[in-house]
Amino acid sequence: DLSSGINAEYGGGKAIIVRSFARIHETNLKKQGMLPLTFADPADYDKVQPGDKISITGLTSFAPGVPLTCTLTHGDGSTESFALNHTFNENQIGWFKAGSALNKMAESS
């Protein structure tokens, strides 16, 4: 259900955090170098408040099957953290690190 998602900028890239993805849409985002993520616990969606600063950690050790962590910093300075799931395989992680599948292909040629 992409309509109830959150967009976050990360180092010039984007993370898209949603409750669920259509598989083809998720793959297209990966090919574009974006970071499609889902809430490990769908109830965490309700923790996000307008104006929150969103930090995603775990990308330096980004690996298949290992959740990332989202930390919200609310307007009042309080923070909350929760797990985000991804379905990236090693090849797709290469796309993300290169900025897109096309960039990765250009690196390989």
JSON list of C-alpha atoms in Angstrom, two decimals:
[
{"chain": "A", "resi": 1, "resn": "ASP", "atom": "CA", "xyz": [0.00, 0.00, 0.00]},
{"chain": "A", "resi": 2, "resn": "LEU", "atom": "CA", "xyz": [2.36, 2.65, -1.32]},
{"chain": "A", "resi": 3, "resn": "SER", "atom": "CA", "xyz": [-0.11, 5.48, -0.71]},
{"chain": "A", "resi": 4, "resn": "SER", "atom": "CA", "xyz": [0.57, 5.30, 3.05]},
{"chain": "A", "resi": 5, "resn": "GLY", "atom": "CA", "xyz": [4.32, 5.68, 2.75]},
{"chain": "A", "resi": 6, "resn": "ILE", "atom": "CA", "xyz": [7.08, 7.94, 3.97]},
{"chain": "A", "resi": 7, "resn": "ASN", "atom": "CA", "xyz": [9.85, 9.36, 1.83]},
{"chain": "A", "resi": 8, "resn": "ALA", "atom": "CA", "xyz": [13.23, 10.06, 3.42]},
{"chain": "A", "resi": 9, "resn": "GLU", "atom": "CA", "xyz": [16.32, 11.53, 1.79]},
{"chain": "A", "resi": 10, "resn": "TYR", "atom": "CA", "xyz": [19.56, 9.64, 2.37]},
{"chain": "A", "resi": 11, "resn": "GLY", "atom": "CA", "xyz": [22.89, 10.85, 1.02]},
{"chain": "A", "resi": 12, "resn": "GLY", "atom": "CA", "xyz": [21.36, 12.10, -2.21]},
{"chain": "A", "resi": 13, "resn": "GLY", "atom": "CA", "xyz": [19.18, 8.98, -2.46]},
{"chain": "A", "resi": 14, "resn": "LYS", "atom": "CA", "xyz": [15.73, 8.22, -1.23]},
{"chain": "A", "resi": 15, "resn": "ALA", "atom": "CA", "xyz": [14.25, 5.72, 1.15]},
{"chain": "A", "resi": 16, "resn": "ILE", "atom": "CA", "xyz": [10.62, 4.80, 0.66]},
{"chain": "A", "resi": 17, "resn": "ILE", "atom": "CA", "xyz": [9.10, 3.31, 3.83]},
{"chain": "A", "resi": 18, "resn": "VAL", "atom": "CA", "xyz": [5.70, 1.66, 3.48]},
{"chain": "A", "resi": 19, "resn": "ARG", "atom": "CA", "xyz": [3.50, -1.02, 5.01]},
{"chain": "A", "resi": 20, "resn": "SER", "atom": "CA", "xyz": [3.80, -3.17, 1.86]},
{"chain": "A", "resi": 21, "resn": "PHE", "atom": "CA", "xyz": [4.91, -3.05, -1.79]},
{"chain": "A", "resi": 22, "resn": "ALA", "atom": "CA", "xyz": [3.74, -4.58, -5.02]},
{"chain": "A", "resi": 23, "resn": "ARG", "atom": "CA", "xyz": [6.76, -6.70, -5.99]},
{"chain": "A", "resi": 24, "resn": "ILE", "atom": "CA", "xyz": [7.27, -5.10, -9.42]},
{"chain": "A", "resi": 25, "resn": "HIS", "atom": "CA", "xyz": [7.17, -1.59, -7.95]},
{"chain": "A", "resi": 26, "resn": "GLU", "atom": "CA", "xyz": [9.68, -2.56, -5.26]},
{"chain": "A", "resi": 27, "resn": "THR", "atom": "CA", "xyz": [12.09, -3.95, -7.88]},
{"chain": "A", "resi": 28, "resn": "ASN", "atom": "CA", "xyz": [11.78, -0.80, -10.00]},
{"chain": "A", "resi": 29, "resn": "LEU", "atom": "CA", "xyz": [12.67, 1.36, -6.99]},
{"chain": "A", "resi": 30, "resn": "LYS", "atom": "CA", "xyz": [15.74, -0.81, -6.33]},
{"chain": "A", "resi": 31, "resn": "LYS", "atom": "CA", "xyz": [16.87, -0.45, -9.96]},
{"chain": "A", "resi": 32, "resn": "GLN", "atom": "CA", "xyz": [16.64, 3.34, -9.58]},
{"chain": "A", "resi": 33, "resn": "GLY", "atom": "CA", "xyz": [18.97, 3.23, -6.57]},
{"chain": "A", "resi": 34, "resn": "MET", "atom": "CA", "xyz": [16.24, 3.89, -4.04]},
{"chain": "A", "resi": 35, "resn": "LEU", "atom": "CA", "xyz": [15.79, 2.10, -0.74]},
{"chain": "A", "resi": 36, "resn": "PRO", "atom": "CA", "xyz": [12.34, 0.46, -0.52]},
{"chain": "A", "resi": 37, "resn": "LEU", "atom": "CA", "xyz": [11.71, -0.52, 3.10]},
{"chain": "A", "resi": 38, "resn": "THR", "atom": "CA", "xyz": [8.77, -1.88, 5.08]},
{"chain": "A", "resi": 39, "resn": "PHE", "atom": "CA", "xyz": [7.90, -1.52, 8.74]},
{"chain": "A", "resi": 40, "resn": "ALA", "atom": "CA", "xyz": [8.87, -4.74, 10.57]},
{"chain": "A", "resi": 41, "resn": "ASP", "atom": "CA", "xyz": [5.91, -3.98, 12.84]},
{"chain": "A", "resi": 42, "resn": "PRO", "atom": "CA", "xyz": [3.14, -2.23, 10.83]},
{"chain": "A", "resi": 43, "resn": "ALA", "atom": "CA", "xyz": [2.02, -0.45, 14.03]},
{"chain": "A", "resi": 44, "resn": "ASP", "atom": "CA", "xyz": [5.28, 1.56, 13.92]},
{"chain": "A", "resi": 45, "resn": "TYR", "atom": "CA", "xyz": [3.76, 3.57, 11.06]},
{"chain": "A", "resi": 46, "resn": "ASP", "atom": "CA", "xyz": [1.62, 5.36, 13.64]},
{"chain": "A", "resi": 47, "resn": "LYS", "atom": "CA", "xyz": [4.74, 6.57, 15.51]},
{"chain": "A", "resi": 48, "resn": "VAL", "atom": "CA", "xyz": [5.71, 8.88, 12.65]},
{"chain": "A", "resi": 49, "resn": "GLN", "atom": "CA", "xyz": [4.66, 12.50, 13.20]},
{"chain": "A", "resi": 50, "resn": "PRO", "atom": "CA", "xyz": [4.66, 15.42, 10.75]},
{"chain": "A", "resi": 51, "resn": "GLY", "atom": "CA", "xyz": [8.02, 17.16, 10.81]},
{"chain": "A", "resi": 52, "resn": "ASP", "atom": "CA", "xyz": [9.97, 14.18, 12.22]},
{"chain": "A", "resi": 53, "resn": "LYS", "atom": "CA", "xyz": [13.62, 13.85, 11.29]},
{"chain": "A", "resi": 54, "resn": "ILE", "atom": "CA", "xyz": [14.20, 10.31, 10.03]},
{"chain": "A", "resi": 55, "resn": "SER", "atom": "CA", "xyz": [17.57, 8.56, 10.34]},
{"chain": "A", "resi": 56, "resn": "ILE", "atom": "CA", "xyz": [18.25, 5.12, 8.88]},
{"chain": "A", "resi": 57, "resn": "THR", "atom": "CA", "xyz": [21.17, 3.18, 10.32]},
{"chain": "A", "resi": 58, "resn": "GLY", "atom": "CA", "xyz": [22.75, -0.11, 9.36]},
{"chain": "A", "resi": 59, "resn": "LEU", "atom": "CA", "xyz": [23.66, 0.84, 5.80]},
{"chain": "A", "resi": 60, "resn": "THR", "atom": "CA", "xyz": [27.42, 0.54, 6.34]},
{"chain": "A", "resi": 61, "resn": "SER", "atom": "CA", "xyz": [26.87, -3.17, 7.02]},
{"chain": "A", "resi": 62, "resn": "PHE", "atom": "CA", "xyz": [23.91, -3.47, 4.60]},
{"chain": "A", "resi": 63, "resn": "ALA", "atom": "CA", "xyz": [23.35, -7.20, 3.98]},
{"chain": "A", "resi": 64, "resn": "PRO", "atom": "CA", "xyz": [20.58, -9.50, 2.75]},
{"chain": "A", "resi": 65, "resn": "GLY", "atom": "CA", "xyz": [18.13, -10.48, 5.47]},
{"chain": "A", "resi": 66, "resn": "VAL", "atom": "CA", "xyz": [19.48, -8.01, 8.06]},
{"chain": "A", "resi": 67, "resn": "PRO", "atom": "CA", "xyz": [16.94, -5.33, 9.07]},
{"chain": "A", "resi": 68, "resn": "LEU", "atom": "CA", "xyz": [17.88, -1.66, 9.15]},
{"chain": "A", "resi": 69, "resn": "THR", "atom": "CA", "xyz": [16.98, 0.67, 12.02]},
{"chain": "A", "resi": 70, "resn": "CYS", "atom": "CA", "xyz": [14.85, 3.79, 11.73]},
{"chain": "A", "resi": 71, "resn": "THR", "atom": "CA", "xyz": [15.20, 6.47, 14.40]},
{"chain": "A", "resi": 72, "resn": "LEU", "atom": "CA", "xyz": [12.64, 9.25, 14.51]},
{"chain": "A", "resi": 73, "resn": "THR", "atom": "CA", "xyz": [13.49, 12.54, 16.17]},
{"chain": "A", "resi": 74, "resn": "HIS", "atom": "CA", "xyz": [10.22, 14.27, 16.99]},
{"chain": "A", "resi": 75, "resn": "GLY", "atom": "CA", "xyz": [9.73, 18.02, 17.14]},
{"chain": "A", "resi": 76, "resn": "ASP", "atom": "CA", "xyz": [9.96, 17.96, 20.94]},
{"chain": "A", "resi": 77, "resn": "GLY", "atom": "CA", "xyz": [13.42, 16.30, 20.75]},
{"chain": "A", "resi": 78, "resn": "SER", "atom": "CA", "xyz": [12.24, 12.86, 21.88]},
{"chain": "A", "resi": 79, "resn": "THR", "atom": "CA", "xyz": [13.31, 9.85, 19.80]},
{"chain": "A", "resi": 80, "resn": "GLU", "atom": "CA", "xyz": [11.88, 6.46, 18.91]},
{"chain": "A", "resi": 81, "resn": "SER", "atom": "CA", "xyz": [13.58, 3.62, 17.02]},
{"chain": "A", "resi": 82, "resn": "PHE", "atom": "CA", "xyz": [12.21, 0.57, 15.24]},
{"chain": "A", "resi": 83, "resn": "ALA", "atom": "CA", "xyz": [13.21, -2.04, 12.68]},
{"chain": "A", "resi": 84, "resn": "LEU", "atom": "CA", "xyz": [12.73, -1.73, 8.92]},
{"chain": "A", "resi": 85, "resn": "ASN", "atom": "CA", "xyz": [12.80, -4.75, 6.62]},
{"chain": "A", "resi": 86, "resn": "HIS", "atom": "CA", "xyz": [14.16, -4.98, 3.09]},
{"chain": "A", "resi": 87, "resn": "THR", "atom": "CA", "xyz": [14.32, -7.69, 0.43]},
{"chain": "A", "resi": 88, "resn": "PHE", "atom": "CA", "xyz": [17.66, -6.73, -1.18]},
{"chain": "A", "resi": 89, "resn": "ASN", "atom": "CA", "xyz": [20.00, -9.47, -2.39]},
{"chain": "A", "resi": 90, "resn": "GLU", "atom": "CA", "xyz": [23.76, -8.94, -2.85]},
{"chain": "A", "resi": 91, "resn": "ASN", "atom": "CA", "xyz": [23.38, -7.83, -6.47]},
{"chain": "A", "resi": 92, "resn": "GLN", "atom": "CA", "xyz": [20.65, -5.31, -5.59]},
{"chain": "A", "resi": 93, "resn": "ILE", "atom": "CA", "xyz": [22.75, -3.95, -2.71]},
{"chain": "A", "resi": 94, "resn": "GLY", "atom": "CA", "xyz": [25.38, -3.24, -5.37]},
{"chain": "A", "resi": 95, "resn": "TRP", "atom": "CA", "xyz": [22.79, -1.24, -7.31]},
{"chain": "A", "resi": 96, "resn": "PHE", "atom": "CA", "xyz": [22.00, 0.80, -4.21]},
{"chain": "A", "resi": 97, "resn": "LYS", "atom": "CA", "xyz": [25.66, 1.49, -3.42]},
{"chain": "A", "resi": 98, "resn": "ALA", "atom": "CA", "xyz": [26.30, 2.52, -7.04]},
{"chain": "A", "resi": 99, "resn": "GLY", "atom": "CA", "xyz": [23.25, 4.80, -7.13]},
{"chain": "A", "resi": 100, "resn": "SER", "atom": "CA", "xyz": [21.28, 2.66, -9.62]},
{"chain": "A", "resi": 101, "resn": "ALA", "atom": "CA", "xyz": [21.39, -0.56, -11.64]},
{"chain": "A", "resi": 102, "resn": "LEU", "atom": "CA", "xyz": [22.58, 1.44, -14.68]},
{"chain": "A", "resi": 103, "resn": "ASN", "atom": "CA", "xyz": [25.45, 2.96, -12.68]},
{"chain": "A", "resi": 104, "resn": "LYS", "atom": "CA", "xyz": [26.45, -0.52, -11.49]},
{"chain": "A", "resi": 105, "resn": "MET", "atom": "CA", "xyz": [26.42, -1.79, -15.09]},
{"chain": "A", "resi": 106, "resn": "ALA", "atom": "CA", "xyz": [28.59, 1.17, -16.16]},
{"chain": "A", "resi": 107, "resn": "GLU", "atom": "CA", "xyz": [31.08, 0.36, -13.37]},
{"chain": "A", "resi": 108, "resn": "SER", "atom": "CA", "xyz": [31.32, -3.23, -14.62]},
{"chain": "A", "resi": 109, "resn": "SER", "atom": "CA", "xyz": [32.05, -2.34, -18.25]}
]
